[in-house]
XYZ file of C-alpha atoms in Angstrom:
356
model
C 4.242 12.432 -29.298
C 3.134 12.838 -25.896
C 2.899 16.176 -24.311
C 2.577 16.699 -19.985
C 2.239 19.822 -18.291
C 3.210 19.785 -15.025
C 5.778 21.337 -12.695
C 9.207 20.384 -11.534
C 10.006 21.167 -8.177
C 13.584 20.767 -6.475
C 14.169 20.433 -2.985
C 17.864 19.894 -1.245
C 19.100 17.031 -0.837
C 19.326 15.621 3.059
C 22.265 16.353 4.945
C 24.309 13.116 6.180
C 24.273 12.277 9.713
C 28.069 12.821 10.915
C 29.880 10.029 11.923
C 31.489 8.765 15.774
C 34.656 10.683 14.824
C 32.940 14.240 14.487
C 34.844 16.718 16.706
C 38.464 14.812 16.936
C 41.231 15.590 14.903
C 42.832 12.617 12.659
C 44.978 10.508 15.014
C 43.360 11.932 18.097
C 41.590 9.557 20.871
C 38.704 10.454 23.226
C 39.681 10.156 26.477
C 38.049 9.915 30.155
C 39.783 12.643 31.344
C 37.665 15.923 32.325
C 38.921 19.665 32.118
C 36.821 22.615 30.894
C 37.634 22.583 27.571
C 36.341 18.493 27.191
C 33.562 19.567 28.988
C 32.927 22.469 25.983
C 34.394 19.881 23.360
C 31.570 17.461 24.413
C 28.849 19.755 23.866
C 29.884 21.460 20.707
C 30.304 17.257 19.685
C 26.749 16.453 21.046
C 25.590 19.731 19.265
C 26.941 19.173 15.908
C 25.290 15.866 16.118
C 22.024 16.667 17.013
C 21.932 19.232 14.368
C 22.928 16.545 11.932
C 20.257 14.244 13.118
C 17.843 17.195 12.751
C 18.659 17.785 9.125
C 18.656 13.870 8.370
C 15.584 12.716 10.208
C 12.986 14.962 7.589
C 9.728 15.495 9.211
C 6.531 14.658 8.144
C 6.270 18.062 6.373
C 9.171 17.998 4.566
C 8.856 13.730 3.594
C 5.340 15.564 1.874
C 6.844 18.009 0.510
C 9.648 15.757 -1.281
C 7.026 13.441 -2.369
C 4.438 15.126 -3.319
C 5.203 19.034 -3.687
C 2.826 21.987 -3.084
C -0.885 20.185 -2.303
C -3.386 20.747 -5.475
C -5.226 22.924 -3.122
C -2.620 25.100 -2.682
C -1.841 25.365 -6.394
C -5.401 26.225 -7.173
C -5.401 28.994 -5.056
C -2.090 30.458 -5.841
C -3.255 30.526 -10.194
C -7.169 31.390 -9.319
C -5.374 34.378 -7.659
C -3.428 35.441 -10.862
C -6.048 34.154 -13.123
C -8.597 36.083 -14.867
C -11.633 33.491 -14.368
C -10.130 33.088 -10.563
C -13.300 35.244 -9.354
C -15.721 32.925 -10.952
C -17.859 30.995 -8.468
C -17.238 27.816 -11.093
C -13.493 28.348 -11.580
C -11.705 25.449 -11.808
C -8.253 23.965 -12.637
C -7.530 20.678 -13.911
C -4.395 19.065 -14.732
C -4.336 17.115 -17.954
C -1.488 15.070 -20.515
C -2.576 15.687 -23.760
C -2.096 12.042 -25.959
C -1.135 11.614 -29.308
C -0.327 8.064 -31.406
C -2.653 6.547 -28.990
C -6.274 5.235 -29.010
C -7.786 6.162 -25.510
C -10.953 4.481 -26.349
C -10.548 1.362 -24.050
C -9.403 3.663 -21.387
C -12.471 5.922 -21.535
C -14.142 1.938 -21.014
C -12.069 1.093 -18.344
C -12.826 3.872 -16.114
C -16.555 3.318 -16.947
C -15.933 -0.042 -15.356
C -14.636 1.660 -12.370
C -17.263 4.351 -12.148
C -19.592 1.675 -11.879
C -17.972 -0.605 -9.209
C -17.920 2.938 -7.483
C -21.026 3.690 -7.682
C -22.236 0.320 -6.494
C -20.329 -0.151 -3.629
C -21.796 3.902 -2.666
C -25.094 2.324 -2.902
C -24.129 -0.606 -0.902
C -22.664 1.529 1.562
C -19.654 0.390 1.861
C -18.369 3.691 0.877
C -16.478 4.065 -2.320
C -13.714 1.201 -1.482
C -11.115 4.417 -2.182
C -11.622 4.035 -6.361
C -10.687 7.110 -7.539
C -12.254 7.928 -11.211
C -11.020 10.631 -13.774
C -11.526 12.028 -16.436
C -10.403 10.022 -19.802
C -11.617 11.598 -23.340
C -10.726 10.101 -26.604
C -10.694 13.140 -28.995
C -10.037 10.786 -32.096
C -9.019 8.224 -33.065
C -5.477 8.067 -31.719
C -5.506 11.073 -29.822
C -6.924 12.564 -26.403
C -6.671 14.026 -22.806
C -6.168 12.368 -19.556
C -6.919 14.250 -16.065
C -3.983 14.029 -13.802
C -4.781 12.526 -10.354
C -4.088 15.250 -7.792
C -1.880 14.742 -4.797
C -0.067 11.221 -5.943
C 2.674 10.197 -7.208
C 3.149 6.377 -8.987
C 5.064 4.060 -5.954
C 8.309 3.734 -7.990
C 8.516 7.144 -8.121
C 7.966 7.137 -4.143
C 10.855 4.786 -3.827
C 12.883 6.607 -5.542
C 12.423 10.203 -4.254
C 12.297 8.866 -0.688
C 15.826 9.057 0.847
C 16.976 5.373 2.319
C 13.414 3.892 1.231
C 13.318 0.515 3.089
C 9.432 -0.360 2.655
C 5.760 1.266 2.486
C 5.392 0.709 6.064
C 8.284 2.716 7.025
C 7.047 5.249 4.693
C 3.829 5.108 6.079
C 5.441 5.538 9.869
C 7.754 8.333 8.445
C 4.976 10.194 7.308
C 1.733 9.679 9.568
C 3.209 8.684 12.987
C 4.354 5.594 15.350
C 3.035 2.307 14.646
C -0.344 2.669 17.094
C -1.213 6.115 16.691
C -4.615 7.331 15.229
C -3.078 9.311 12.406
C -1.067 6.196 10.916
C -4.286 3.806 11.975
C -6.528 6.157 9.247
C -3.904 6.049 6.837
C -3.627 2.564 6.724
C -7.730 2.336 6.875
C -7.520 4.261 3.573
C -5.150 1.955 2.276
C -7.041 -1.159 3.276
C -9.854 0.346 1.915
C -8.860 1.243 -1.794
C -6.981 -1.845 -1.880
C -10.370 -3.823 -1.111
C -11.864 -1.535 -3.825
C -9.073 -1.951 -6.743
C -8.336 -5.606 -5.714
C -12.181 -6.405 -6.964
C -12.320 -4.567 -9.976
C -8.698 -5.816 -11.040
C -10.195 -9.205 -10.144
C -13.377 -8.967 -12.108
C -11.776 -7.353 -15.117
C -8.981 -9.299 -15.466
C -6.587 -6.300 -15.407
C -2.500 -6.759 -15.751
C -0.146 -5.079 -16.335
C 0.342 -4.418 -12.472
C 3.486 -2.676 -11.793
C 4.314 0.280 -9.720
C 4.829 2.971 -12.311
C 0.689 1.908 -12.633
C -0.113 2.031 -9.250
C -0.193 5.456 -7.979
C -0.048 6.205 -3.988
C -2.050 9.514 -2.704
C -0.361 11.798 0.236
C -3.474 10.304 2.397
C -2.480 7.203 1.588
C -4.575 5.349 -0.519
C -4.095 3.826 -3.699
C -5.105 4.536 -7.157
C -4.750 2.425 -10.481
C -4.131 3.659 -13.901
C -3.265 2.366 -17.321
C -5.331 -0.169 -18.520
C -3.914 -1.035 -21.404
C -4.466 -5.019 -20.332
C -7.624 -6.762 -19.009
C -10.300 -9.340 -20.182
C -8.881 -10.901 -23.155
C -5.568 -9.116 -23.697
C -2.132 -8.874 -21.449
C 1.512 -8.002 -21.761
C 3.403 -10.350 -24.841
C -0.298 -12.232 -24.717
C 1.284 -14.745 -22.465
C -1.359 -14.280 -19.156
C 1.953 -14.524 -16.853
C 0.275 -12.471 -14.060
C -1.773 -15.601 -12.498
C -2.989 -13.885 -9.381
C -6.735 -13.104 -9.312
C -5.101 -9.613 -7.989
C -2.048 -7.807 -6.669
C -1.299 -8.253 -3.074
C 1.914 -8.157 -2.494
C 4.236 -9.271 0.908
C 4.898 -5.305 1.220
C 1.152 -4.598 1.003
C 0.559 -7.253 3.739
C 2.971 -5.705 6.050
C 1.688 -2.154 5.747
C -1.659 -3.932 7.180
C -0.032 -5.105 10.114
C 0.381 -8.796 8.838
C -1.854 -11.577 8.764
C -4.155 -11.545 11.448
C -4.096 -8.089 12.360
C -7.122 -5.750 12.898
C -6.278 -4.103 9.803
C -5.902 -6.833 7.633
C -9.407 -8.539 8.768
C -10.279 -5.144 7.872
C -9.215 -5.535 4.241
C -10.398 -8.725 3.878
C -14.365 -7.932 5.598
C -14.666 -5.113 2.889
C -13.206 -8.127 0.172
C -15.965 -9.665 0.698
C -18.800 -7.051 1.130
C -17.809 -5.525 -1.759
C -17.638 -9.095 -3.836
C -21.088 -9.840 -2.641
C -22.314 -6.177 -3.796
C -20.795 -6.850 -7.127
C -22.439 -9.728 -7.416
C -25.994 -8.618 -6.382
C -25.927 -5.875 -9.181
C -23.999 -8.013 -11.807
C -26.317 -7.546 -14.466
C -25.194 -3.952 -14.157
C -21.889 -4.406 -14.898
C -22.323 -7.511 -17.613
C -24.640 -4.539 -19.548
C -21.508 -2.552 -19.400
C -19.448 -5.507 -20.695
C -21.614 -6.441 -23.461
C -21.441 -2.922 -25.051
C -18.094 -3.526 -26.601
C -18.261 -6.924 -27.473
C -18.108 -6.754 -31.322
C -15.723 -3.925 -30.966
C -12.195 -3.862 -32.081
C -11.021 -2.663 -28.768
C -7.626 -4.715 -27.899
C -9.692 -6.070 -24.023
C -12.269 -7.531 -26.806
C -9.647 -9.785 -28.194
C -10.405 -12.052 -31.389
C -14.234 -12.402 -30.533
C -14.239 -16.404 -30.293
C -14.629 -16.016 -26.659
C -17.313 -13.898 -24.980
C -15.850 -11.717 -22.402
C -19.226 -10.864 -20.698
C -19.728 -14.924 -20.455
C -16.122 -15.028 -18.874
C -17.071 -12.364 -16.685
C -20.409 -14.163 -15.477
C -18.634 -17.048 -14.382
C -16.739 -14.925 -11.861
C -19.775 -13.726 -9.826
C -20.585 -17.326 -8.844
C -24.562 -16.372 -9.157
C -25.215 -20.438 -8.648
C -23.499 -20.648 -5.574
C -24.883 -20.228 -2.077
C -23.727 -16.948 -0.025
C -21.119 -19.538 2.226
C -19.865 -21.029 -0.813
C -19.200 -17.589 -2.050
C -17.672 -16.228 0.733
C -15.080 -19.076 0.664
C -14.386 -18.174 -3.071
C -13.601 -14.462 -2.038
C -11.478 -15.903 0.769
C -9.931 -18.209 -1.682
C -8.852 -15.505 -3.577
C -7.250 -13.463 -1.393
C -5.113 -16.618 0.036
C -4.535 -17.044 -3.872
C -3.365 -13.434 -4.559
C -1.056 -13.197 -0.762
C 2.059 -12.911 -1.966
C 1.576 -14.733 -5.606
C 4.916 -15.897 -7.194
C 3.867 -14.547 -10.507
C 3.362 -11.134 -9.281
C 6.666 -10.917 -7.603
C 8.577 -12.413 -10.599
C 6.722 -9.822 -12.779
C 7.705 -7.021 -10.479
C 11.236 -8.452 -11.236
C 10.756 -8.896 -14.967
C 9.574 -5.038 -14.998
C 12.561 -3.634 -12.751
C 15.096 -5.609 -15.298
C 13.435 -4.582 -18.281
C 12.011 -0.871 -18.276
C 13.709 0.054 -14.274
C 10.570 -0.405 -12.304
C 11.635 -0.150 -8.618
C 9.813 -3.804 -7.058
């Protein structure tokens, strides 16, 4: 039985725009002819409508709001203020679903892994690559907590709270500004960023399971991966149909302008940096690897292949730094729009309602 604690919030719904015929009576005709009162009939029309188009076209604000509700920050401060520890100079307040039936153990591994791409791609300076890490603890053996990621919500759940959704890049222009302005330009940096970030550690750990009630979205607009239930030796109905080193999807590609684009060379120069940083300090991550081989964690699977071996292999440590690069190229042409991701997206909307 799973238990969440979080907060519902309701919002009205938006207002239709009114249609051509607003102001005329059934049967009636607009005509050419001018008088007083067509002049005030016109206005009280063009009124009405730009009051509609007001109420339709949210702003940014509101599209947040919707989304996302009141920001974490604002929460905080609103139960510190009621809350008896609220004057403590360490008071904090974290979000958690408490987990029972379930073994959180290769979870609390998982994250590991991504602590440590995290951390290596810090030292690299490259930044973080937008991973966001959280707090996973197994309390036994089929029970435990998981932190809640502040200020996200899972991209079905955007395309279904969003009135009219059409794509993430008119999301992404709804919320931050016009195609060209700064503000969108630094969302879409974050997003090209943890993109670079998740696409390497989904690549490296052979993580599945890639649909968008496991991809989360942040109001800043970067992404963030969770449930990882599937990687190394295991995956959904043990079949391997994801074939795509990761997900990068034709919707993914648009939001970074398209091929070719400033922000998509973006992506793909961090790809790379951040391959060849993983691959300098693999020995850090194998180590990690090679602590639960022997387990019975389900990412182990039946022990006849070595995962940390697998995992070697990927790194390419006996090929020259061209050779690589054209690997981590490869794989991004590979992953562009991959047939097996978009047929899973499919397969996931049919079967548990997914949006694609």
């Amino acid at each position: 039985m799973n238990a969440e604690i979080s907060s519902v919030k309701t919002l009205a719904s938006p207002v239709a725009r009114g249609n051509d015929s607003i102001g005329l009576r059934p049967g009636e005709e607009a005509t050419n002819e001018t008088s007083s009162d067509g002049e005030s009939d016109a206005l009280e029309v063009g009124q009405v409508r730009g009051d509609a188009l007001q109420h339709a076209e949210r702003s940014a604000d509101d599209l947040r709001a919707l989304v996302f509700g009141p920001s974490w920050e604002t929460e905080q401060s609103e139960a510190g203020r009621v809350s008896p520890f609220g004057m403590f100079p360490g008071y904090r307040l974290v979000r958690v679903i408490s987990k029972a039936g379930d073994d959180l153990r290769q979870e609390v591994f998982a994250l590991q892994f991504v602590r440590c791409f995290k951390n290596i791609f810090n030292e690299a300076r490259l930044g973080s690559l937008g991973l966001t890490d959280y707090l996973v603890q197994s309390v036994t053996a089929d029970s435990g907590i998981v932190e809640v990621v502040p200020d996200c919500v899972s991209i079905h759940s955007l395309k279904t709270k969003v009135p009219g959704f059409t794509s993430l890049l008119d999301y992404f222009v709804k919320l931050y500004g016009d195609l060209g302005s700064m503000s969108l330009e630094k969302a879409q940096m974050r997003f090209a960023e943890s993109l670079a970030g998740y696409s390497l550690v989904c690549y490296f750990g052979s993580i599945s399971d890639r649909h968008n009630g496991n991809i989360l979205i942040t109001a800043d607009g970067a992404l963030v991966h969770v449930d990882f239930g599937y990687m190394f030796a295991n995956s959904p109905g043990a079949i391997e149909f994801e074939q795509a080193p990761f997900k990068f999807t034709a919707e993914y590609v648009e939001v970074l302008n398209g091929c070719g684009s400033q922000c998509y060379e973006y992506f793909a120069n961090l790809f790379v940096d951040g391959f060849f940083a993983a691959r300098q300090h693999c020995e850090r991550i194998l180590s990690l690897v090679q602590c639960i081989e022997g387990t019975n964690l389900p990412c182990v699977g039946d022990g006849e292949e070595s995962i940390s071996d697998n995992l070697r292999e990927k790194f390419c440590l006996g090929e020259s730094d061209e050779q690589c690069r054209r690997v981590a190229m490869e794989l991004i042409e590979s992953s562009r729009e991959n047939w097996t991701t978009v047929k899973y997206d499919e397969y996931q909307f049919v079967t548990n309602g997914y949006m694609k």
